[in-house]
mmCIF file of C-alpha atoms in Angstrom:
data_model
loop_
_atom_site.group_PDB
_atom_site.id
_atom_site.type_symbol
_atom_site.label_atom_id
_atom_site.label_comp_id
_atom_site.label_asym_id
_atom_site.label_seq_id
_atom_site.Cartn_x
_atom_site.Cartn_y
_atom_site.Cartn_z
ATOM 1 C CA MET Q 1 39.016 -222.795 128.891
ATOM 2 C CA LYS Q 2 36.325 -225.426 128.188
ATOM 3 C CA LYS Q 3 34.209 -222.928 126.724
ATOM 4 C CA ILE Q 4 36.968 -221.399 124.319
ATOM 5 C CA VAL Q 5 37.924 -224.955 123.144
ATOM 6 C CA LEU Q 6 34.056 -225.729 122.595
ATOM 7 C CA ILE Q 7 33.539 -222.286 120.433
ATOM 8 C CA ALA Q 8 36.748 -223.011 118.293
ATOM 9 C CA LEU Q 9 35.482 -226.730 117.449
ATOM 10 C CA THR Q 10 31.957 -225.126 116.666
ATOM 11 C CA VAL Q 11 33.550 -222.457 114.392
ATOM 12 C CA LEU Q 12 35.635 -225.086 112.667
ATOM 13 C CA PHE Q 13 32.938 -227.509 112.362
ATOM 14 C CA ALA Q 14 30.615 -224.547 110.577
ATOM 15 C CA VAL Q 15 33.297 -223.993 108.199
ATOM 16 C CA LYS Q 16 33.655 -227.529 106.969
ATOM 17 C CA ALA Q 17 30.092 -228.190 106.867
ATOM 18 C CA PHE Q 18 28.812 -224.823 105.436
ATOM 19 C CA ALA Q 19 31.823 -224.011 103.108
ATOM 20 C CA LEU Q 20 32.186 -220.525 104.968
ATOM 21 C CA ASP Q 21 35.308 -218.551 104.061
ATOM 22 C CA PHE Q 22 36.963 -218.291 107.364
ATOM 23 C CA SER Q 23 40.278 -216.482 108.008
ATOM 24 C CA ILE Q 24 42.358 -215.358 110.862
ATOM 25 C CA LYS Q 25 44.674 -212.400 110.886
ATOM 26 C CA LEU Q 26 47.687 -211.080 112.417
ATOM 27 C CA LEU Q 27 48.039 -207.143 112.361
ATOM 28 C CA PRO Q 28 51.359 -205.504 113.916
ATOM 29 C CA GLY Q 29 51.305 -201.547 113.585
ATOM 30 C CA TYR Q 30 52.875 -198.195 114.526
ATOM 31 C CA GLU Q 31 50.357 -195.783 116.223
ATOM 32 C CA TYR Q 32 50.939 -192.217 116.335
ATOM 33 C CA ALA Q 33 48.579 -190.370 118.737
ATOM 34 C CA THR Q 34 47.105 -187.163 117.839
ATOM 35 C CA GLU Q 35 46.874 -186.250 121.635
ATOM 36 C CA LYS Q 36 50.473 -186.240 123.450
ATOM 37 C CA LEU Q 37 49.051 -187.997 126.302
ATOM 38 C CA PHE Q 38 51.960 -190.695 126.768
ATOM 39 C CA ASN Q 39 54.709 -189.234 124.488
ATOM 40 C CA ASP Q 40 55.544 -187.564 121.534
ATOM 41 C CA ALA Q 41 56.906 -190.454 119.286
ATOM 42 C CA GLY Q 42 53.866 -192.922 119.576
ATOM 43 C CA GLY Q 43 53.770 -196.686 120.018
ATOM 44 C CA PHE Q 44 52.889 -199.856 118.603
ATOM 45 C CA SER Q 45 50.139 -202.139 118.264
ATOM 46 C CA VAL Q 46 49.255 -205.995 117.993
ATOM 47 C CA GLY Q 47 46.201 -207.194 116.651
ATOM 48 C CA LEU Q 48 44.555 -210.448 116.081
ATOM 49 C CA GLY Q 49 41.436 -210.738 113.922
ATOM 50 C CA LEU Q 50 39.015 -213.536 113.021
ATOM 51 C CA ASP Q 51 37.091 -212.917 109.552
ATOM 52 C CA ILE Q 52 33.905 -215.135 108.278
ATOM 53 C CA ALA Q 53 32.903 -214.218 104.748
ATOM 54 C CA PRO Q 54 29.293 -215.604 103.865
ATOM 55 C CA VAL Q 55 28.811 -213.805 100.959
ATOM 56 C CA THR Q 56 30.951 -213.623 97.490
ATOM 57 C CA LEU Q 57 30.024 -210.833 95.204
ATOM 58 C CA ARG Q 58 31.330 -210.218 91.534
ATOM 59 C CA GLU Q 59 32.760 -213.583 91.136
ATOM 60 C CA ARG Q 60 35.599 -212.811 93.637
ATOM 61 C CA ASP Q 61 34.871 -209.837 95.928
ATOM 62 C CA LYS Q 62 33.984 -210.748 99.565
ATOM 63 C CA LEU Q 63 31.726 -209.019 102.233
ATOM 64 C CA TYR Q 64 32.793 -210.267 105.572
ATOM 65 C CA ILE Q 65 32.175 -209.917 109.209
ATOM 66 C CA THR Q 66 35.423 -209.499 111.484
ATOM 67 C CA GLY Q 67 36.174 -209.817 115.211
ATOM 68 C CA GLN Q 68 39.057 -208.409 116.488
ATOM 69 C CA PHE Q 69 41.170 -207.764 119.455
ATOM 70 C CA ALA Q 70 44.208 -205.408 119.787
ATOM 71 C CA SER Q 71 46.454 -204.004 122.479
ATOM 72 C CA THR Q 72 48.076 -200.484 121.776
ATOM 73 C CA ASN Q 73 51.299 -199.691 123.634
ATOM 74 C CA PHE Q 74 52.793 -196.440 124.232
ATOM 75 C CA PRO Q 75 56.397 -196.407 126.107
ATOM 76 C CA THR Q 76 56.902 -193.290 128.265
ATOM 77 C CA LYS Q 77 60.071 -192.086 129.568
ATOM 78 C CA ASP Q 78 59.758 -192.869 133.299
ATOM 79 C CA PHE Q 79 56.609 -194.915 133.717
ATOM 80 C CA GLY Q 80 57.323 -197.626 131.624
ATOM 81 C CA LEU Q 81 54.774 -199.101 128.997
ATOM 82 C CA GLN Q 82 51.249 -197.768 129.139
ATOM 83 C CA SER Q 83 48.779 -200.245 127.468
ATOM 84 C CA LEU Q 84 45.318 -199.750 126.036
ATOM 85 C CA ILE Q 85 43.407 -203.036 124.968
ATOM 86 C CA ASP Q 86 40.287 -203.437 122.890
ATOM 87 C CA GLY Q 87 37.719 -205.480 121.042
ATOM 88 C CA GLY Q 88 35.086 -205.418 118.698
ATOM 89 C CA PHE Q 89 33.248 -206.443 115.687
ATOM 90 C CA GLY Q 90 32.742 -204.849 112.224
ATOM 91 C CA LEU Q 91 32.273 -205.211 108.502
ATOM 92 C CA GLY Q 92 34.711 -205.165 105.426
ATOM 93 C CA TYR Q 93 34.553 -205.523 101.818
ATOM 94 C CA THR Q 94 37.352 -206.946 99.804
ATOM 95 C CA VAL Q 95 37.648 -205.846 96.374
ATOM 96 C CA ARG Q 96 39.683 -207.936 93.803
ATOM 97 C CA ILE Q 97 41.297 -205.484 91.440
ATOM 98 C CA MET Q 98 43.956 -207.825 89.563
ATOM 99 C CA ASP Q 99 44.719 -211.488 90.209
ATOM 100 C CA ARG Q 100 47.224 -210.859 92.940
ATOM 101 C CA PHE Q 101 46.273 -207.359 94.197
ATOM 102 C CA GLY Q 102 43.079 -205.840 96.110
ATOM 103 C CA LEU Q 103 41.850 -203.346 98.410
ATOM 104 C CA THR Q 104 39.849 -203.952 101.317
ATOM 105 C CA PRO Q 105 38.019 -201.023 103.480
ATOM 106 C CA GLU Q 106 36.777 -202.261 106.677
ATOM 107 C CA PHE Q 107 35.321 -200.618 109.738
ATOM 108 C CA TYR Q 108 34.530 -202.089 113.463
ATOM 109 C CA ALA Q 109 33.478 -200.680 116.768
ATOM 110 C CA GLY Q 110 33.806 -202.305 120.249
ATOM 111 C CA ILE Q 111 34.912 -201.563 123.779
ATOM 112 C CA TRP Q 112 38.344 -200.465 125.157
ATOM 113 C CA ASN Q 113 39.964 -200.169 128.558
ATOM 114 C CA TYR Q 114 42.973 -198.705 129.988
ATOM 115 C CA LEU Q 115 44.175 -200.193 133.488
ATOM 116 C CA GLY Q 116 45.857 -196.723 134.308
ATOM 117 C CA SER Q 117 48.871 -196.442 136.375
ATOM 118 C CA ASP Q 118 49.640 -194.953 139.839
ATOM 119 C CA ALA Q 119 52.937 -194.233 139.027
ATOM 120 C CA PHE Q 120 51.781 -192.237 135.780
ATOM 121 C CA GLY Q 121 48.892 -190.656 137.977
ATOM 122 C CA THR Q 122 46.303 -192.032 136.104
ATOM 123 C CA SER Q 123 43.203 -194.035 136.810
ATOM 124 C CA SER Q 124 41.415 -197.119 134.865
ATOM 125 C CA VAL Q 125 39.298 -195.607 132.089
ATOM 126 C CA SER Q 126 37.115 -197.395 129.559
ATOM 127 C CA GLY Q 127 34.667 -196.573 126.767
ATOM 128 C CA ILE Q 128 33.869 -197.284 123.036
ATOM 129 C CA ILE Q 129 36.413 -197.491 120.309
ATOM 130 C CA LEU Q 130 35.753 -196.658 116.575
ATOM 131 C CA SER Q 131 38.394 -197.663 114.053
ATOM 132 C CA GLY Q 132 38.651 -197.701 110.239
ATOM 133 C CA LYS Q 133 41.324 -199.205 108.053
ATOM 134 C CA LEU Q 134 42.251 -199.332 104.565
ATOM 135 C CA TYR Q 135 44.222 -202.495 103.327
ATOM 136 C CA ALA Q 136 46.494 -202.963 100.257
ATOM 137 C CA ASP Q 137 46.322 -206.696 99.761
ATOM 138 C CA TYR Q 138 48.893 -208.999 97.719
ATOM 139 C CA TYR Q 139 47.588 -212.355 97.266
ATOM 140 C CA PHE Q 140 50.552 -214.718 97.829
ATOM 141 C CA SER Q 141 48.739 -217.895 97.491
ATOM 142 C CA PRO Q 142 44.932 -218.825 97.382
ATOM 143 C CA SER Q 143 44.984 -219.018 101.160
ATOM 144 C CA LEU Q 144 47.839 -216.333 102.017
ATOM 145 C CA THR Q 145 47.417 -212.532 101.649
ATOM 146 C CA LEU Q 146 49.988 -209.933 102.609
ATOM 147 C CA SER Q 147 48.872 -206.550 103.374
ATOM 148 C CA LEU Q 148 49.952 -203.043 104.230
ATOM 149 C CA PHE Q 149 47.179 -200.862 105.721
ATOM 150 C CA GLY Q 150 46.513 -197.377 107.286
ATOM 151 C CA GLY Q 151 43.689 -196.555 109.864
ATOM 152 C CA TYR Q 152 42.420 -194.400 112.434
ATOM 153 C CA LYS Q 153 41.090 -194.990 115.981
ATOM 154 C CA SER Q 154 39.237 -193.170 118.281
ATOM 155 C CA PHE Q 155 38.924 -194.092 122.120
ATOM 156 C CA PHE Q 156 35.813 -192.515 123.253
ATOM 157 C CA ALA Q 157 35.353 -191.839 127.164
ATOM 158 C CA ARG Q 158 32.907 -189.796 129.091
ATOM 159 C CA PRO Q 159 32.749 -186.599 128.649
ATOM 160 C CA SER Q 160 35.177 -186.459 125.705
ATOM 161 C CA SER Q 161 37.686 -188.451 123.490
ATOM 162 C CA PHE Q 162 40.221 -189.946 125.525
ATOM 163 C CA LEU Q 163 42.834 -190.820 122.747
ATOM 164 C CA SER Q 164 42.743 -190.793 119.039
ATOM 165 C CA ASP Q 165 45.670 -192.302 116.706
ATOM 166 C CA VAL Q 166 46.845 -192.839 113.379
ATOM 167 C CA GLN Q 167 47.857 -196.312 112.493
ATOM 168 C CA VAL Q 168 50.003 -198.033 109.821
ATOM 169 C CA GLY Q 169 51.035 -201.599 109.608
ATOM 170 C CA LEU Q 170 51.043 -205.039 108.070
ATOM 171 C CA GLY Q 171 48.662 -207.601 107.766
ATOM 172 C CA LEU Q 172 49.215 -211.430 107.353
ATOM 173 C CA LYS Q 173 45.985 -213.399 106.616
ATOM 174 C CA TYR Q 174 45.528 -216.940 106.112
ATOM 175 C CA SER Q 175 42.291 -218.678 104.815
ATOM 176 C CA LEU Q 176 41.416 -221.840 106.622
ATOM 177 C CA SER Q 177 38.881 -222.464 103.995
ATOM 178 C CA ARG Q 178 41.344 -222.153 101.273
ATOM 179 C CA GLY Q 179 44.083 -223.927 103.189
ATOM 180 C CA LEU Q 180 43.820 -226.037 106.070
ATOM 181 C CA PHE Q 181 40.413 -227.312 105.058
ATOM 182 C CA SER Q 182 40.748 -227.072 101.201
ATOM 183 C CA ASN Q 183 39.513 -229.920 98.953
ATOM 184 C CA SER Q 184 40.650 -228.447 95.971
ATOM 185 C CA TYR Q 185 43.540 -230.677 95.172
ATOM 186 C CA ILE Q 186 44.099 -232.988 92.178
ATOM 187 C CA LYS Q 187 43.669 -236.615 92.825
ATOM 188 C CA ILE Q 188 44.491 -239.434 90.540
ATOM 189 C CA ASP Q 189 42.419 -242.664 90.672
ATOM 190 C CA ASP Q 190 43.871 -245.990 89.517
ATOM 191 C CA SER Q 191 41.969 -247.184 86.663
ATOM 192 C CA SER Q 192 42.009 -249.885 83.877
ATOM 193 C CA VAL Q 193 41.180 -249.725 80.433
ATOM 194 C CA ASP Q 194 38.856 -252.362 78.812
ATOM 195 C CA PRO Q 195 40.612 -254.053 75.668
ATOM 196 C CA LEU Q 196 39.416 -252.162 72.399
ATOM 197 C CA PHE Q 197 39.777 -255.471 70.013
ATOM 198 C CA PRO Q 198 39.050 -258.396 72.406
ATOM 199 C CA VAL Q 199 37.409 -260.229 69.386
ATOM 200 C CA PHE Q 200 40.901 -260.874 67.798
ATOM 201 C CA TYR Q 201 42.745 -261.879 70.668
ATOM 202 C CA SER Q 202 42.489 -265.602 69.610
ATOM 203 C CA HIS Q 203 43.715 -264.773 66.285
ATOM 204 C CA TYR Q 204 46.978 -263.396 67.773
ATOM 205 C CA THR Q 205 47.003 -266.159 70.280
ATOM 206 C CA ASP Q 206 47.307 -268.548 67.044
ATOM 207 C CA ASN Q 207 49.125 -266.508 64.671
ATOM 208 C CA PRO Q 208 51.901 -264.465 66.601
ATOM 209 C CA PHE Q 209 54.029 -262.165 64.854
#
């Protein structure tokens, strides 16, 4: 727990000190498996991502590094919920098309694990995951972005692919750099104006209107 807190504080300090564009995102989605391993209807997933964009191109486009964790869940008729968890790192590139709209292709790779189920008759399996997504972005505010996304995931395990699925979902992304740590607010200082014609003050004092 102490290590997690230390890492979080280090990241927040880096965001503030080096002006990195640091964002967090939530990615709920629907998963349709191409292999009917668990059911015919598909399942659902919940993903959490951390993005750091050190490079800005064409004034508003961003190249970013992403770290993601997700849980993919498939309901079964008699054996409950079967879950695969995965985590990995990747790259994305945000293309700002208009003031409010953009497109973001993203790719990441990592590891996944399925704990297995005695009732379902499967043992624990793990391997490599490859995932690609395309986001259609709407910039609700400078710090908040709403997205629709589609993607494809492959869960590889020796000797062959364990599962592949097509996903669609919603994205909610919040930029800490532009929101929580933003300094782009308007500040009005109290100020005074020196008299324009102080030489005439004595004349007006002796000769009031």
